[in-house]
Short mmCIF file of C-alpha atoms and ligand atoms in Angstrom, two decimals:
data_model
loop_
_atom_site.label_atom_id
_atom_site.label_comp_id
_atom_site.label_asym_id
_atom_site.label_seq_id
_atom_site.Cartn_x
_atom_site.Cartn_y
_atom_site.Cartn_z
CA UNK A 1 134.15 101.65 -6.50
CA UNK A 2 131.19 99.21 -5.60
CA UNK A 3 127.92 99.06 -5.93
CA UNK A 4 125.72 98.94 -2.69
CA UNK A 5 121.97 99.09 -2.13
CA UNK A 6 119.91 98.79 0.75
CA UNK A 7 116.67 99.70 1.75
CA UNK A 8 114.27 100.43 4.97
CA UNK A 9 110.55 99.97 4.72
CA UNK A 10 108.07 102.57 4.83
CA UNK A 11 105.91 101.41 8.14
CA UNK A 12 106.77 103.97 10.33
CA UNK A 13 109.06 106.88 11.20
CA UNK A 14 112.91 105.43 11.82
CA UNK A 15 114.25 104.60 15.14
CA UNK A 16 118.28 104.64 16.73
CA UNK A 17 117.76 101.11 14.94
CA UNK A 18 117.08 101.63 11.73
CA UNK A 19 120.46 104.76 12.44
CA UNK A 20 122.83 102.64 13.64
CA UNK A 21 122.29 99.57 12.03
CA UNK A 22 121.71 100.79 8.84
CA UNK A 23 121.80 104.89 7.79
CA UNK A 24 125.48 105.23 9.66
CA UNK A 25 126.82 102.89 7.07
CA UNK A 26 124.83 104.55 4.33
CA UNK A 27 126.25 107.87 4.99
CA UNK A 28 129.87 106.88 5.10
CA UNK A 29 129.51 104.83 2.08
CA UNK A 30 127.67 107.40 -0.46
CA UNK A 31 130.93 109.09 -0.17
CA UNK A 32 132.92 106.81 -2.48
CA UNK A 33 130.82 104.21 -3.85
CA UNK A 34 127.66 104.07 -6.38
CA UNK A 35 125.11 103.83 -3.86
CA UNK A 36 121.31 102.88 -4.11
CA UNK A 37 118.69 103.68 -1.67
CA UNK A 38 115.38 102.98 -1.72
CA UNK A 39 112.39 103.08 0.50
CA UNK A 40 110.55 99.81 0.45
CA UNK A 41 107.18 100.57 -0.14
CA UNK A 42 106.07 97.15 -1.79
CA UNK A 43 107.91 95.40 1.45
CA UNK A 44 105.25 97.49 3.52
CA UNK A 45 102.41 96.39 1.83
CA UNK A 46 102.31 92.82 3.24
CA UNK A 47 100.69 94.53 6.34
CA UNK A 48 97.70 96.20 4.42
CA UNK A 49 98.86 99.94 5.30
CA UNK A 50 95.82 102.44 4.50
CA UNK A 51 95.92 104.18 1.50
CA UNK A 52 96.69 107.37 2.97
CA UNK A 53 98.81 106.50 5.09
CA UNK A 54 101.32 104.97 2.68
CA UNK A 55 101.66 108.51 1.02
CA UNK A 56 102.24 110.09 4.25
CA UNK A 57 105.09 107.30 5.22
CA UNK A 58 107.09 107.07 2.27
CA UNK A 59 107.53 110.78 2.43
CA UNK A 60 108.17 110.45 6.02
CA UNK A 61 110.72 108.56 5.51
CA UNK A 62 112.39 110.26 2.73
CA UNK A 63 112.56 113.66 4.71
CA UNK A 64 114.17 111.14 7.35
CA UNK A 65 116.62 109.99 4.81
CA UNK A 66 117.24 113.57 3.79
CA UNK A 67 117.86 114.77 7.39
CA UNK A 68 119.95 112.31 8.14
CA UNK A 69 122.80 113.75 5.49
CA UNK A 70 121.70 111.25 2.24
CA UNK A 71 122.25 113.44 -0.78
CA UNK A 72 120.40 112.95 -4.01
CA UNK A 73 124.12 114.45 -5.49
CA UNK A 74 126.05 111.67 -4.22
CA UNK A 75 123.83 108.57 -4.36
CA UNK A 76 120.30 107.67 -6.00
CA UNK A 77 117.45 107.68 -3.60
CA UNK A 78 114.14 106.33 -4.68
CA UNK A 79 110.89 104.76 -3.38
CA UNK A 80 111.06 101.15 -4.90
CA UNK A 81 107.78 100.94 -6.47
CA UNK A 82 108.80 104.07 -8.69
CA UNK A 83 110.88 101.28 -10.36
CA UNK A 84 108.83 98.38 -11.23
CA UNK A 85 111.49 96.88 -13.13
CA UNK A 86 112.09 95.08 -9.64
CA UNK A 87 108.17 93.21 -9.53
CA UNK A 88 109.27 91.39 -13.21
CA UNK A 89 112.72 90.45 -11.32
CA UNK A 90 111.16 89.52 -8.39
CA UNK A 91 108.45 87.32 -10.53
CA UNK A 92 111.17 85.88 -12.64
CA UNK A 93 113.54 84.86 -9.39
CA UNK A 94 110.07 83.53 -7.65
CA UNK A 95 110.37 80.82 -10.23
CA UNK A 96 113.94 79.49 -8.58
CA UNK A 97 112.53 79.84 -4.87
CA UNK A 98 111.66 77.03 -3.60
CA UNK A 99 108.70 76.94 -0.53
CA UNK A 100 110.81 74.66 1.83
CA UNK A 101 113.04 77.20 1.70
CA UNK A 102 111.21 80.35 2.22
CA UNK A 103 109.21 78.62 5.06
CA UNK A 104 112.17 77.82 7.10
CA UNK A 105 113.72 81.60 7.16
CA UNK A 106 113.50 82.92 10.54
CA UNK A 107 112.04 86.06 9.78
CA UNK A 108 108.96 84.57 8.12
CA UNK A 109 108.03 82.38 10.79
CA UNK A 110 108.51 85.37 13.49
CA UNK A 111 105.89 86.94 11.63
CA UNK A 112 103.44 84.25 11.05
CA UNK A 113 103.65 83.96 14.66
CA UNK A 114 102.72 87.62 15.15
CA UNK A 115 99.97 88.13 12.35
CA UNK A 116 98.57 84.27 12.19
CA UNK A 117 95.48 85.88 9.91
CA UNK A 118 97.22 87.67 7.10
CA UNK A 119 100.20 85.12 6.41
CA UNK A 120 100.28 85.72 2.55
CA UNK A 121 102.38 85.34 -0.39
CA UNK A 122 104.11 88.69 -0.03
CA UNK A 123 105.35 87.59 3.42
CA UNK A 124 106.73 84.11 2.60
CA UNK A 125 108.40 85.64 -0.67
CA UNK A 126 109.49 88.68 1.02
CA UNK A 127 113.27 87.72 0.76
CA UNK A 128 113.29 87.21 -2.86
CA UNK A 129 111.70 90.52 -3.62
CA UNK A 130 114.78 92.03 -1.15
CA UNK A 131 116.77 89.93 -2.86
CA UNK A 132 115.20 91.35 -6.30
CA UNK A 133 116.30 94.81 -4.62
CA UNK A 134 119.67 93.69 -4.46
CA UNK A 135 120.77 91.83 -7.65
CA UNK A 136 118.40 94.68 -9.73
CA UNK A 137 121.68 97.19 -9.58
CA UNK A 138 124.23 93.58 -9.02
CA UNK A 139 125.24 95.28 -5.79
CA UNK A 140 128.05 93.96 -3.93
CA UNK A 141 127.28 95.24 -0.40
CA UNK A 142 124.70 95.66 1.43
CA UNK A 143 124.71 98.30 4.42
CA UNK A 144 122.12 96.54 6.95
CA UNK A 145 121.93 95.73 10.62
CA UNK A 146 122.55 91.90 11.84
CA UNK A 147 118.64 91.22 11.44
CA UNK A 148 118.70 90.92 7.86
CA UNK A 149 121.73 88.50 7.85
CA UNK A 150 119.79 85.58 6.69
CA UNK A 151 118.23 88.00 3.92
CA UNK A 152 121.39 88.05 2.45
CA UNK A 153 122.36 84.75 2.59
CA UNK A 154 119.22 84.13 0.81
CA UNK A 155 119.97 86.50 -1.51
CA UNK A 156 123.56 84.54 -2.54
CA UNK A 157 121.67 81.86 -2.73
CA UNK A 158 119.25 83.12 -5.22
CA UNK A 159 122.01 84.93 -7.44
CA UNK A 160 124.00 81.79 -7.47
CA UNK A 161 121.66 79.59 -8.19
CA UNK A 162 120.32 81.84 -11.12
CA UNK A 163 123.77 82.06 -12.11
CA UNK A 164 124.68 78.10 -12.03
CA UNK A 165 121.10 77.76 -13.57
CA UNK A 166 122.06 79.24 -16.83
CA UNK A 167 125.49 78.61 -16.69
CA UNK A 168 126.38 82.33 -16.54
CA UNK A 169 128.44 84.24 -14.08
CA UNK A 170 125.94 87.64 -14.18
CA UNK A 171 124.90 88.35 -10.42
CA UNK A 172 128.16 88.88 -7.88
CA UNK A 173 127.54 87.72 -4.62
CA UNK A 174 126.21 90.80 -2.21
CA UNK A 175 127.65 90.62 1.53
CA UNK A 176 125.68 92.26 4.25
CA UNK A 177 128.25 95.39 5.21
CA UNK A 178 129.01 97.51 8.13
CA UNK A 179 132.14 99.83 8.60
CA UNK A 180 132.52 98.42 11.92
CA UNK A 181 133.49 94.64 12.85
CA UNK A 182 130.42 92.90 12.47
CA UNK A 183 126.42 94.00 11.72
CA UNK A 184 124.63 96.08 14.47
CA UNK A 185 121.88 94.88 16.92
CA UNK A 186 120.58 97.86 18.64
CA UNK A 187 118.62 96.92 21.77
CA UNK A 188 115.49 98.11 22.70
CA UNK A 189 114.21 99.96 26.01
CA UNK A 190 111.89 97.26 26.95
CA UNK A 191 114.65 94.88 28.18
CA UNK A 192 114.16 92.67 25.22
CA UNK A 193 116.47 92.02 22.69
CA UNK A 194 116.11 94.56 19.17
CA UNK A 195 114.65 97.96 18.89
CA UNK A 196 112.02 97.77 16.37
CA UNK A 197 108.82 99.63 15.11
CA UNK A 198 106.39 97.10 15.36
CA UNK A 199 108.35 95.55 18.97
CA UNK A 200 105.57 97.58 20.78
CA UNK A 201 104.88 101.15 22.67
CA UNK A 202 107.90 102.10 24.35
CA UNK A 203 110.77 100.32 22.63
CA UNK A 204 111.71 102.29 20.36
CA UNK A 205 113.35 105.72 20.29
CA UNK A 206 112.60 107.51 16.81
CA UNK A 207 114.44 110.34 14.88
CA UNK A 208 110.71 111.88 15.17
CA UNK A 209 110.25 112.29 18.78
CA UNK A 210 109.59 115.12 21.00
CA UNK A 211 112.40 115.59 23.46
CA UNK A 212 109.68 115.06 26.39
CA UNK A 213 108.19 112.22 24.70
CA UNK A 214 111.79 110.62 24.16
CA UNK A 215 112.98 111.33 27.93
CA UNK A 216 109.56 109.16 29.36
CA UNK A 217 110.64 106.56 27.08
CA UNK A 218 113.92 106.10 28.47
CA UNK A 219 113.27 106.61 32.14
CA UNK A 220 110.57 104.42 31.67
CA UNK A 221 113.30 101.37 29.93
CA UNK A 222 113.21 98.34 32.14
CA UNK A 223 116.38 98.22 34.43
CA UNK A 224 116.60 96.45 37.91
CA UNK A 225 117.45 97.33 41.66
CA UNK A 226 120.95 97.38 40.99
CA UNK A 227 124.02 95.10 41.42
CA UNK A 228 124.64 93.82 44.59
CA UNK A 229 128.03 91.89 44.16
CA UNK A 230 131.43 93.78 42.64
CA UNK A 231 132.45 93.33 39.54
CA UNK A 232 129.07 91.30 38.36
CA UNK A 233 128.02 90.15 35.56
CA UNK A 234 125.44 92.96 33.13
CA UNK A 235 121.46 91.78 33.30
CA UNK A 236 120.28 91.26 29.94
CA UNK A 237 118.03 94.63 30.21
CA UNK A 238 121.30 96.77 32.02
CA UNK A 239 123.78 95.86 29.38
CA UNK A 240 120.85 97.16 26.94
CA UNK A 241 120.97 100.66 28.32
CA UNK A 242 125.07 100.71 28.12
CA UNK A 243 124.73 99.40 24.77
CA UNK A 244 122.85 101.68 23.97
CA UNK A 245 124.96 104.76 25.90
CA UNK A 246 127.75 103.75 23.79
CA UNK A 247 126.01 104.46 20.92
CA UNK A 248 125.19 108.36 21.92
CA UNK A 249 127.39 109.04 24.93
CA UNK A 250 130.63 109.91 24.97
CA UNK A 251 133.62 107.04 26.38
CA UNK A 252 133.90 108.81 29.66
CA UNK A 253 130.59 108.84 30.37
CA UNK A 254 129.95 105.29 29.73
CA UNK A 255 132.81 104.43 31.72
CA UNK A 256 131.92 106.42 34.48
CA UNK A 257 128.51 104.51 34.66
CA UNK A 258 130.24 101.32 33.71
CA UNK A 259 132.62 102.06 36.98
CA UNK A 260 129.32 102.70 38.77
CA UNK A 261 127.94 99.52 37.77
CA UNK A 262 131.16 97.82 39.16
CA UNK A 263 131.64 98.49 42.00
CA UNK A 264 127.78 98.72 43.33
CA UNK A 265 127.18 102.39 43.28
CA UNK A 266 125.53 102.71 40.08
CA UNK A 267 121.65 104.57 40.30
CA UNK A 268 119.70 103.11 36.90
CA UNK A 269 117.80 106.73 37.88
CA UNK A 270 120.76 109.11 36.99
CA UNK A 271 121.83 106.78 34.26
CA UNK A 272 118.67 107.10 32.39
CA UNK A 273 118.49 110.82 32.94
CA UNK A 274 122.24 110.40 30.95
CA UNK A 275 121.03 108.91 28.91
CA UNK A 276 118.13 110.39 27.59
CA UNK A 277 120.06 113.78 27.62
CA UNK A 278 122.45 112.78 25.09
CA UNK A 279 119.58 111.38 23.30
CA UNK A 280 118.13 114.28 22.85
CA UNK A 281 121.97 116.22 21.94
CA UNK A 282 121.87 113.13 18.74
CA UNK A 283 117.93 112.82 17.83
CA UNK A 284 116.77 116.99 18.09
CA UNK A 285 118.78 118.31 15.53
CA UNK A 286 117.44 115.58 13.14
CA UNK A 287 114.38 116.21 14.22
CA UNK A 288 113.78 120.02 13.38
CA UNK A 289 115.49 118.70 9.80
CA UNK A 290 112.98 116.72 9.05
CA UNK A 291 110.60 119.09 10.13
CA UNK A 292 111.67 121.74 7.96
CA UNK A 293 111.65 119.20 4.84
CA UNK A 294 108.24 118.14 5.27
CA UNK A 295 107.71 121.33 4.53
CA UNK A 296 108.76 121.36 1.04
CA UNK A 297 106.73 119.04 -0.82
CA UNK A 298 108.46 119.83 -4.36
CA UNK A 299 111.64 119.14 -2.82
CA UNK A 300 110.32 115.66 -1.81
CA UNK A 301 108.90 115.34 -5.39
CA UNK A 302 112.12 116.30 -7.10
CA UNK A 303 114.26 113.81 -5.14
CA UNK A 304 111.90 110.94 -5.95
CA UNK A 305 111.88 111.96 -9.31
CA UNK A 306 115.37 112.16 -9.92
CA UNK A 307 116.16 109.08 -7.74
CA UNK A 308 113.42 107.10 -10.19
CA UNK A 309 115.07 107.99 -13.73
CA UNK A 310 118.60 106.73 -12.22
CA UNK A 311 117.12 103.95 -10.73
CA UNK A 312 115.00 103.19 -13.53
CA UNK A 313 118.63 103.29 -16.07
CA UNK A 314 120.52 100.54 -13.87
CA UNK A 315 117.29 98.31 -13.30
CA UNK A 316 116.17 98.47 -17.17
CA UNK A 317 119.62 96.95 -18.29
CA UNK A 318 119.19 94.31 -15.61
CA UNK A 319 115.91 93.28 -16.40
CA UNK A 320 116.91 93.24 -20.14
CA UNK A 321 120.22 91.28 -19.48
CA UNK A 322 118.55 88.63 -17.83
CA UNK A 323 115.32 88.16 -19.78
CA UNK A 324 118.14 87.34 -22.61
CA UNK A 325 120.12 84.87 -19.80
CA UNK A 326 116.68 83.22 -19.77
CA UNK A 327 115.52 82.97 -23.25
CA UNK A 328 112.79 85.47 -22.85
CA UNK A 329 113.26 86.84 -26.54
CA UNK A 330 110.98 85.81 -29.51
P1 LIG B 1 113.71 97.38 8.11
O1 LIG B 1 112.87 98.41 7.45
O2 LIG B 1 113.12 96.52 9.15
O3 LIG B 1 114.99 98.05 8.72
C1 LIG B 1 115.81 98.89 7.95
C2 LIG B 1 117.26 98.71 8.33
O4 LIG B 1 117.46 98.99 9.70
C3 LIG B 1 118.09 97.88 10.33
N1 LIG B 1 117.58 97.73 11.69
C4 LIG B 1 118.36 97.52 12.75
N2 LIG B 1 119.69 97.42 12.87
C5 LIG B 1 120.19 97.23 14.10
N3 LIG B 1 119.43 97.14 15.21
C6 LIG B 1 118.08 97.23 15.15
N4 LIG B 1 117.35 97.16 16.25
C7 LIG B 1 117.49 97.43 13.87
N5 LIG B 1 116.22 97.56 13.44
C8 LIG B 1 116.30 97.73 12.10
C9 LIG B 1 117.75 96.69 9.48
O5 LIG B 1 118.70 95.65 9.65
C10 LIG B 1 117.77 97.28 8.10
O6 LIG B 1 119.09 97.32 7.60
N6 LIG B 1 113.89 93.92 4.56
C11 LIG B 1 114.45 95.16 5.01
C12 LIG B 1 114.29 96.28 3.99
C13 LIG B 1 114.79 95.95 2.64
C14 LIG B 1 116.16 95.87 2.24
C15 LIG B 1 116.14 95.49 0.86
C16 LIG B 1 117.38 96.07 2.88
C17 LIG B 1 114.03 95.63 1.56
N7 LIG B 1 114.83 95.37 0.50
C18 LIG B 1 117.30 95.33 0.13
C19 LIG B 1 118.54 95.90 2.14
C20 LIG B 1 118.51 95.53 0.79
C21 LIG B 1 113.76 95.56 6.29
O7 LIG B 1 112.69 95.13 6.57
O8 LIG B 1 114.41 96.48 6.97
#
């Protein structure tokens, strides 16, 4: 049996992103492993969320979690700052990360791109509080999609280093896990590379959305005027939509479209429409789950509750184990 965490933030309802790159894997795995999952509510806060509207999304997206199929019986689900054990691990670990490093990961300098006014300390040492996240329950995988590949890597680093440090051999060495061959990148439906919250209106298809609101979406998704040579090669934005029909659709339909596509008959029109429909078959019945949850707030309450006292157990021993590793005893 092995220990996994992982994690999704709380800035928004989750998308066929954050479910195939991520929640797939967590479903299979609570099955036979000791599983943590949190919501990241501290990673959220390094865009200023209201107030308000942090409440709302952390129990947005643990009715999201608990429509999915995560069961509070079979693993421990928690909102991360219900365990601040992680903020004196994360504080402790700052004091091995080195600014060189943190400056050159890829997902810090994608964001100080996007928000040039509000690059702060939370963002640049956003991988060692993940990585904090991680070594807190000395996880060995991680469920997550191919984004957060450096994240881990980081992570190793960290643990290692810690580890060679003070000559100890306390944190194992997490790997980034899906059941499948390698991590997921799910595409968007604006012809650009990753489906993401923030990746602006129209990308992203959420667990949340109204069948009609879903179906624009995808008709809208950038596609082109078709092949006009046999056999050619996929258009960055086409091969988007069959990746994406292979995530939903069944194998005949994709090869039907995929036959389509081959041999110049294909209409992006009808393949949408496909598209969108089995969509809808995947996302609705999640979606009146999540509804229904909402509903009950002391249900919400309960599972955070719970998920923070078993949280709380493995992260305590951590954070007392490695305040000794360090000397922190007087
Ligand atoms: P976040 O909230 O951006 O995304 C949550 C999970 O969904 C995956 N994901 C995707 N996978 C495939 N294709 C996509 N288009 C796509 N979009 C999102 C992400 O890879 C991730 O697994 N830093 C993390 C949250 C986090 C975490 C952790 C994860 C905090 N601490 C500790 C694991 C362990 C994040 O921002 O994920």
């Amino acid at each position: 049996m092995e220990t996994v965490v992982s994690g999704i933030r709380s800035t928004g309802n989750l998308h066929l992103g954050n479910y195939f790159g991520a929640m797939k894997n967590f479903l299979r795995m609570q099955e036979e492993n000791q599983c943590y999952f949190f919501i990241a509510d501290y990673h959220s806060l390094t865009t200023h969320p209201k107030p308000q509207d942090l409440r709302q999304n952390v129990r947005q997206v643990l009715a999201e979690y608990l429509a999915c199929g995560l069961d509070p019986e079979k693993c421990t689900l928690y909102v991360q700052s219900d365990v601040p054990e992680v903020a004196e691990l994360y504080l402790l670990l700052n004091m091995h990360a080195y600014k060189g490093e943190l400056e050159r990961a890829t997902t810090f300098k994608e964001k100080a791109r996007k928000q040039p006014d509000n690059i702060n300390a939370g963002l640049l040492t956003y991988p060692v509080l993940m990585a904090a996240d991680i070594l807190l329950h000395r996880a060995s995988k991680v469920p997550v999609g191919k984004d957060q590949e450096q994240h881990l890597e980081m992570t190793r680093q960290f643990g290692n280093r810690f580890n060679r440090m003070y000559e100890v051999d306390y944190f194992p060495e997490p790997q980034a896990f899906n059941f499948g061959v390698q991590l997921v990148k799910v595409p968007g439906l604006d012809g650009s590379g990753k489906m993401g919250k923030s990746e602006g209106e129209g990308n992203a298809v959420f667990l949340f959305d109204t069948d009609e609101a879903l179906k624009k979406k995808v008709m809208r998704a950038v596609s082109d005027a078709g092949p006009s040579e046999p056999n050619s090669q996929k258009p960055e934005a086409i091969q988007n939509l069959f990746t994406l029909m292979d995530l939903v659709s069944t194998k005949e339909t994709l090869q039907f479209f995929d036959d389509a596509f081959n041999n110049c008959t294909i209409r992006y029109g009808d393949m949408k429409k496909q598209l969108a429909e089995d969509m809808i078959v995947f996302v609705s019945p999640i979606r009146s789950r999540i509804t229904e949850i909402l509903k009950d707030e002391s249900l919400l309450t309960d599972v955070m509750k719970r998920g923070k006292e078993k949280a709380q157990a493995s992260a305590r021993k951590t954070v007392s184990e490695v305040r000794e590793i360090m000397g922190i005893r007087y």
